[in-house]
Coordinates of C-alpha atoms in Angstrom, one line a residue:
M195 CA 34.8 116.4 149.8
A196 CA 36.2 113.0 149.2
N197 CA 38.8 114.4 146.8
K198 CA 41.9 115.9 148.8
A199 CA 44.0 118.9 147.3
V200 CA 47.7 118.1 147.0
I201 CA 49.6 121.3 146.9
L202 CA 53.3 121.2 145.9
G203 CA 55.6 123.8 147.6
C204 CA 54.5 125.5 150.5
N205 CA 57.9 127.2 151.5
Y206 CA 56.7 130.5 149.7
Y207 CA 53.5 132.4 149.9
I208 CA 51.9 131.0 146.7
G209 CA 51.5 127.8 148.3
L210 CA 50.1 129.3 151.5
S211 CA 47.6 131.2 149.5
T212 CA 46.5 128.1 147.8
I213 CA 46.0 126.3 151.0
R214 CA 43.8 129.3 152.2
C215 CA 41.8 129.5 148.9
L216 CA 40.9 125.6 149.3
G217 CA 40.8 125.4 153.2
V218 CA 38.0 128.2 153.4
H219 CA 35.8 125.8 151.5
G220 CA 36.3 122.9 153.8
I221 CA 38.4 121.0 151.2
H222 CA 41.3 118.7 153.0
T223 CA 44.5 120.2 151.7
V224 CA 48.0 118.1 152.0
A225 CA 51.0 120.4 151.9
V226 CA 53.7 118.4 150.3
D227 CA 57.6 119.8 150.5
Y228 CA 61.1 118.2 150.4
S229 CA 62.0 119.6 153.5
T230 CA 60.3 121.0 156.9
E231 CA 62.7 124.0 156.9
N232 CA 61.1 127.4 156.1
T233 CA 57.8 126.1 154.9
Y234 CA 55.9 128.4 156.7
G235 CA 52.6 128.1 154.2
A236 CA 52.0 124.5 155.9
E237 CA 51.6 126.4 159.2
S238 CA 48.2 127.8 157.8
K239 CA 45.2 126.7 160.1
Y240 CA 43.7 125.8 156.7
C241 CA 46.2 123.0 156.1
S242 CA 45.0 119.4 157.0
E243 CA 47.9 117.4 156.3
R244 CA 51.8 117.7 155.8
Q245 CA 53.9 115.3 153.7
I246 CA 57.6 115.3 153.2
A247 CA 58.5 113.8 149.8
P248 CA 61.8 113.2 148.0
H249 CA 63.5 116.2 146.4
Y250 CA 61.7 116.8 142.9
R251 CA 65.2 117.1 141.1
K252 CA 67.9 115.1 143.5
D253 CA 65.5 112.2 143.2
T254 CA 63.0 112.6 140.7
E255 CA 61.9 109.0 140.5
G256 CA 61.5 108.9 144.3
F257 CA 59.5 112.0 144.1
I258 CA 57.2 110.5 141.4
R259 CA 56.9 107.3 143.2
F260 CA 55.9 109.0 146.5
L261 CA 53.2 110.9 144.7
K262 CA 51.8 107.8 143.2
D263 CA 52.0 105.8 146.5
Y264 CA 50.1 108.7 148.3
A265 CA 47.4 108.8 145.7
S266 CA 46.9 105.0 145.6
K267 CA 46.1 105.2 149.3
Q268 CA 43.1 107.6 149.0
S269 CA 39.5 106.7 148.5
S270 CA 39.4 109.2 145.5
P271 CA 41.8 110.7 143.2
P272 CA 43.4 113.8 144.9
V273 CA 43.6 117.3 142.8
L274 CA 47.1 118.0 142.1
I275 CA 48.2 121.8 142.2
P276 CA 51.9 122.6 141.9
C277 CA 53.0 126.2 143.3
H278 CA 56.5 126.5 141.6
D279 CA 57.6 126.3 138.1
N280 CA 60.1 123.4 139.0
Y281 CA 57.3 121.3 140.2
V282 CA 55.5 122.0 136.8
E283 CA 58.4 120.8 134.9
V284 CA 58.4 117.5 136.7
I285 CA 54.4 117.2 136.5
D286 CA 54.8 117.8 132.6
E287 CA 57.5 115.2 132.1
Y288 CA 55.5 112.4 133.8
L289 CA 51.9 113.9 133.0
D290 CA 50.5 110.7 131.5
E291 CA 51.6 108.6 134.4
L292 CA 50.4 111.1 137.1
R293 CA 47.1 111.6 135.6
E294 CA 46.2 107.9 136.4
Y295 CA 46.5 108.9 139.9
Y296 CA 45.6 112.5 140.2
L297 CA 43.1 115.0 138.8
I298 CA 45.1 117.6 136.6
P299 CA 43.7 120.1 134.2
Q300 CA 46.2 119.8 131.7
T301 CA 45.9 116.7 129.1
E302 CA 48.6 117.3 126.6
Q303 CA 52.2 116.4 127.9
G304 CA 54.7 118.8 126.7
L305 CA 52.3 122.1 126.5
Y306 CA 53.3 123.1 130.0
M307 CA 56.9 123.2 128.9
K308 CA 56.3 124.7 125.3
T309 CA 54.5 127.7 127.1
M310 CA 57.2 127.8 129.8
N311 CA 60.1 127.8 127.3
K312 CA 60.5 131.5 126.0
E313 CA 62.1 130.7 122.8
L314 CA 59.0 127.9 121.9
L315 CA 56.6 130.3 123.4
H316 CA 57.5 133.5 121.4
K317 CA 57.4 131.3 118.2
L318 CA 54.0 129.9 119.3
A319 CA 52.6 133.5 120.1
S320 CA 54.0 134.9 116.8
E321 CA 52.3 132.2 114.6
H322 CA 49.1 133.2 116.5
G323 CA 49.5 137.1 115.7
I324 CA 50.5 138.1 119.2
A325 CA 53.3 140.6 119.3
V326 CA 56.4 139.5 121.3
P327 CA 59.8 141.7 121.7
E328 CA 62.2 141.3 118.8
T329 CA 64.3 138.4 119.6
L330 CA 67.5 136.9 118.1
M331 CA 68.9 133.3 118.8
V332 CA 72.4 133.3 119.9
D333 CA 73.7 131.0 117.0
E334 CA 72.7 133.3 114.3
E335 CA 74.9 134.5 111.5
N336 CA 76.2 138.3 112.3
L337 CA 74.9 138.1 115.6
F338 CA 76.3 141.2 117.0
E339 CA 75.8 143.2 113.7
K340 CA 71.8 142.2 114.3
V341 CA 71.9 143.4 117.9
E342 CA 73.1 146.7 116.9
S343 CA 70.8 147.1 113.9
T344 CA 67.7 145.3 115.4
I345 CA 67.8 144.8 119.0
K346 CA 69.8 147.8 120.0
Y347 CA 71.8 148.6 123.4
P348 CA 70.8 148.2 126.4
C349 CA 69.0 144.5 125.6
L350 CA 68.1 141.5 127.5
V351 CA 69.9 138.1 127.5
K352 CA 67.0 135.9 128.9
P353 CA 66.9 132.1 129.6
T354 CA 64.6 129.7 127.7
D355 CA 64.2 128.0 131.0
S356 CA 63.7 130.5 133.8
P357 CA 63.8 128.2 136.7
A358 CA 67.1 126.6 135.6
F359 CA 68.7 130.1 135.0
T360 CA 67.3 131.6 138.1
S361 CA 68.7 128.8 140.3
V362 CA 72.2 129.3 139.0
F363 CA 72.5 133.1 138.8
R364 CA 69.9 134.0 141.5
K365 CA 68.5 136.5 138.9
K366 CA 65.8 136.0 135.9
L367 CA 68.1 137.8 133.1
F368 CA 71.1 139.7 132.2
K369 CA 70.9 143.4 131.2
V370 CA 73.7 144.3 129.0
F371 CA 74.8 147.8 127.7
N372 CA 77.4 147.1 125.1
K373 CA 79.0 144.2 123.1
E374 CA 81.4 143.4 125.6
E375 CA 78.9 142.7 128.2
L376 CA 76.8 140.8 125.7
I377 CA 79.7 138.6 125.2
E378 CA 80.4 138.2 128.9
A379 CA 76.5 137.2 129.6
L380 CA 76.8 134.7 126.7
E381 CA 79.8 133.2 128.0
K382 CA 78.4 132.6 131.5
S383 CA 75.4 131.2 130.0
K384 CA 77.2 128.9 128.0
K385 CA 79.5 127.8 130.8
A386 CA 76.4 127.0 132.8
N387 CA 74.9 124.9 129.8
L388 CA 71.9 127.2 129.8
E389 CA 70.2 128.2 126.8
V390 CA 69.5 131.9 126.3
I391 CA 68.1 134.3 123.7
I392 CA 68.7 138.2 123.2
Q393 CA 65.7 140.4 123.4
R394 CA 64.8 144.1 122.7
I395 CA 63.6 146.1 125.9
I396 CA 60.2 147.2 125.5
P397 CA 60.0 151.1 126.6
G398 CA 58.3 151.9 129.8
F399 CA 58.5 151.9 133.3
D400 CA 57.5 148.9 135.6
D401 CA 53.8 150.1 135.7
H402 CA 53.5 149.3 132.0
M403 CA 53.7 145.5 133.0
Y404 CA 50.1 144.1 132.9
T405 CA 48.6 140.5 133.6
F406 CA 45.9 138.5 132.3
D407 CA 44.9 135.8 134.7
A408 CA 42.5 133.2 133.5
Y409 CA 41.0 129.7 134.0
L410 CA 40.3 127.6 130.8
N411 CA 38.0 124.6 131.3
Q412 CA 38.5 121.1 129.8
D413 CA 37.0 122.2 126.5
S414 CA 39.9 124.9 126.6
K415 CA 37.5 127.9 126.9
V416 CA 38.2 130.9 129.0
T417 CA 35.5 130.8 132.0
H418 CA 37.1 133.1 134.3
W419 CA 39.5 136.1 134.1
V420 CA 40.8 139.0 135.9
T421 CA 43.3 141.6 134.6
C422 CA 45.9 143.4 136.8
Q423 CA 48.6 146.3 136.3
K424 CA 51.9 146.2 138.1
Y425 CA 53.3 149.2 140.0
R426 CA 56.5 147.7 141.6
Q427 CA 58.7 144.6 141.0
Y428 CA 61.6 143.0 142.6
P429 CA 64.3 142.9 141.6
I430 CA 63.4 146.2 140.0
N431 CA 62.4 146.3 136.3
F432 CA 62.7 142.8 135.6
G433 CA 61.6 140.8 138.7
A434 CA 58.5 139.4 140.3
S435 CA 55.2 141.5 141.4
V436 CA 55.6 143.1 144.7
Y437 CA 53.1 145.8 144.5
T438 CA 50.4 145.1 141.7
G439 CA 46.8 146.6 141.6
Q440 CA 43.5 144.9 139.8
K441 CA 43.0 146.9 136.7
Y442 CA 40.1 146.1 134.2
V443 CA 41.9 146.1 130.8
P444 CA 39.6 144.4 128.2
E445 CA 42.1 144.6 125.5
L446 CA 44.2 141.9 127.3
F447 CA 41.1 139.4 127.1
D448 CA 41.0 140.3 123.5
L449 CA 44.6 139.4 123.0
G450 CA 45.0 136.6 125.6
A451 CA 41.8 134.6 125.6
P452 CA 41.7 133.5 121.7
F453 CA 45.5 132.8 122.0
L454 CA 45.1 130.5 124.8
E455 CA 42.1 128.8 123.4
S456 CA 43.7 128.3 119.9
I457 CA 46.7 126.4 121.6
G458 CA 44.6 124.0 123.6
F459 CA 45.5 125.3 127.1
K460 CA 43.5 123.8 130.2
G461 CA 43.6 124.9 133.7
F462 CA 45.1 128.5 135.2
V463 CA 47.4 130.5 133.4
E464 CA 48.8 134.1 133.6
I465 CA 50.1 136.0 130.7
E466 CA 52.5 138.9 131.3
F467 CA 52.2 141.7 128.7
K468 CA 54.3 144.8 128.5
K469 CA 52.5 148.0 127.0
D470 CA 55.0 149.9 124.7
A471 CA 55.3 153.5 126.2
E472 CA 55.8 154.7 122.8
T473 CA 53.2 153.0 120.8
G474 CA 50.7 151.5 123.2
K475 CA 51.0 148.4 121.8
Y476 CA 50.9 145.2 124.1
Y477 CA 53.9 142.6 123.9
L478 CA 53.5 139.2 125.4
I479 CA 56.4 138.8 127.7
E480 CA 55.9 135.2 129.4
L481 CA 53.4 132.8 130.8
N482 CA 53.1 131.6 134.4
V483 CA 51.2 128.1 134.0
R484 CA 51.1 127.8 137.9
I485 CA 49.2 129.7 140.5
T486 CA 50.6 133.0 140.5
N487 CA 52.0 135.5 143.0
L488 CA 49.1 137.4 142.7
N489 CA 46.7 134.8 143.7
Q490 CA 45.7 136.5 147.3
L491 CA 44.5 139.7 145.4
L492 CA 42.6 137.4 142.7
Y493 CA 40.8 135.9 145.5
K494 CA 39.9 139.2 147.4
V495 CA 38.6 140.5 144.0
G496 CA 36.2 137.6 143.5
V497 CA 37.9 135.1 141.6
N498 CA 39.3 131.9 143.7
F499 CA 41.4 130.2 140.8
P500 CA 42.5 127.1 143.2
Y501 CA 38.9 126.7 144.1
I502 CA 37.8 126.9 140.5
T503 CA 40.2 124.3 139.6
Y504 CA 39.3 121.9 142.3
R505 CA 35.6 122.4 141.6
E506 CA 35.8 121.5 137.6
L507 CA 38.0 118.7 138.2
T508 CA 36.0 116.9 140.7
G509 CA 32.8 117.5 138.4
N510 CA 31.1 120.5 139.9
P511 CA 32.3 123.5 137.9
V512 CA 31.8 127.1 139.4
E513 CA 29.8 129.6 137.4
P514 CA 31.9 131.6 134.8
M515 CA 33.0 135.1 136.0
A516 CA 35.0 138.1 135.1
V517 CA 35.9 141.3 137.0
K518 CA 35.0 143.9 134.8
K519 CA 35.6 147.0 136.8
D520 CA 38.5 148.5 138.9
T521 CA 38.4 147.4 142.6
N522 CA 41.3 149.7 143.5
L523 CA 42.8 146.7 145.6
V524 CA 46.3 146.0 145.5
F525 CA 48.5 143.1 146.3
R526 CA 51.6 143.8 148.5
Y527 CA 54.6 141.5 149.5
T528 CA 55.7 143.7 152.0
Y529 CA 59.2 142.3 152.5
E530 CA 60.6 142.6 149.0
D531 CA 58.5 145.7 148.4
I532 CA 60.5 147.6 151.0
L533 CA 63.6 146.3 149.3
A534 CA 62.2 147.5 145.9
I535 CA 61.1 150.9 147.2
K536 CA 65.0 151.6 148.3
A537 CA 66.1 150.5 144.9
Y538 CA 63.6 152.6 142.9
I539 CA 64.3 155.6 145.0
K540 CA 68.3 155.0 144.8
T541 CA 68.0 154.9 141.0
G542 CA 65.6 158.0 140.9
Q543 CA 62.8 156.0 139.0
L544 CA 60.4 156.8 141.8
T545 CA 60.3 159.8 144.5
K546 CA 59.4 159.1 148.3
E547 CA 56.2 161.1 147.6
E548 CA 55.0 158.8 144.8
I549 CA 55.7 155.9 147.3
K550 CA 53.4 157.3 149.8
E551 CA 50.6 158.2 147.5
S552 CA 50.7 154.6 146.3
L553 CA 50.4 153.3 149.6
R554 CA 47.1 154.9 150.2
K555 CA 45.5 152.2 148.3
P556 CA 43.6 149.2 150.2
R557 CA 46.0 146.2 150.3
V558 CA 45.8 142.4 150.2
H559 CA 49.0 141.0 152.0
A560 CA 51.1 138.2 150.5
I561 CA 51.5 136.6 153.8
W562 CA 50.1 138.1 156.9
D563 CA 46.4 137.6 157.7
W564 CA 44.9 138.5 161.0
A565 CA 42.3 135.4 160.7
D566 CA 45.6 132.9 160.1
P567 CA 48.5 134.4 161.7
K568 CA 50.9 131.5 162.1
P569 CA 52.3 131.6 158.6
G570 CA 53.1 135.2 159.1
I571 CA 54.6 134.7 162.5
A572 CA 56.9 131.8 161.2
F573 CA 57.9 133.7 158.3
M574 CA 59.0 136.6 160.5
K575 CA 61.0 134.0 162.5
M576 CA 62.6 132.8 159.4
I577 CA 63.6 136.1 158.2
A578 CA 65.2 137.1 161.8
A579 CA 67.0 133.6 161.8
K580 CA 68.6 134.5 158.5
K581 CA 69.7 138.1 159.4
L582 CA 71.1 136.9 162.5
K583 CA 73.2 134.1 160.8
K584 CA 74.3 136.7 158.2
K585 CA 75.3 138.9 161.0
L586 CA 77.1 136.3 162.9
K587 CA 79.2 135.5 159.6
R588 CA 80.7 139.1 159.1

């Protein structure tokens, strides 16, 4: 196949899964990172080529120049696949420029950022009749009175720009239980020059979180989709999937597909919903507009989103498909799931018996694969080195 696949960010298992999903079909995969340190995804036997680029934030112009120089040397335009939100932000900023060199599913500059920014996304969803958690802007009049009457405590202080917030605070949000904690969270965010919103917590345990994973073609029509149910997250309650199962929930298609099509989205996207434990209503929480944490699960149940992306952009689209049954298969990121289990048990949210029962399901692992062991070995060495370093500091 003449078109290479350039994968941005292989120091995490999303990049590893993307490399595997393309490599099994004989596609030339190019792992691009800003350092060789901890890039265990590039250790895969399916990785054809490794490239080190300037840092996407510290030297953005150098990074874009690197991408253009690399593509200009190829016989055919490569397919560009970001595997981290930070890469998506840069691609969106330089979309028109990069599309002259790369095959990229999205054609509207700014749409990635509009759907990643929680404030803008919630306005967009509300305009299209999709329920979102009750939200207040921090500059509203009588803010604290409105929190007391509308949002109520505990509530969430969430960033509009998640990647920037996470890089500063090493968490996705602040959960606050009273006015004093809310003021403190707002002051911290202001000091870090980060915009935030205040949001009601939708009732329900972590297993009330669901995902609608879909691919929209160049006509902005959903052609492939899968729905999943989260069981455990890390950090617990407001984190990323660490134990999630494929679960057929047709209502999520009925909500998600018309919304995505109406806003003209193209390419892969994942909508996270939460089902209200009291009313059964689904609320849109956020969109992930790059390959998801659950990619290996989606691939194992029959929908290979990186390959679907590659095939359509290179002019040979895959037949439409949806998983309309329960496969009982679950995704597990073992390293963080162990941390999550300890936290769930410590806080009394799950029992040891419930954990044992959940682990009876057939599993897809985030990193380990007997047919491609080098990334797993590299990951274990990386974790061991970090623990040793931490121990020596004591």
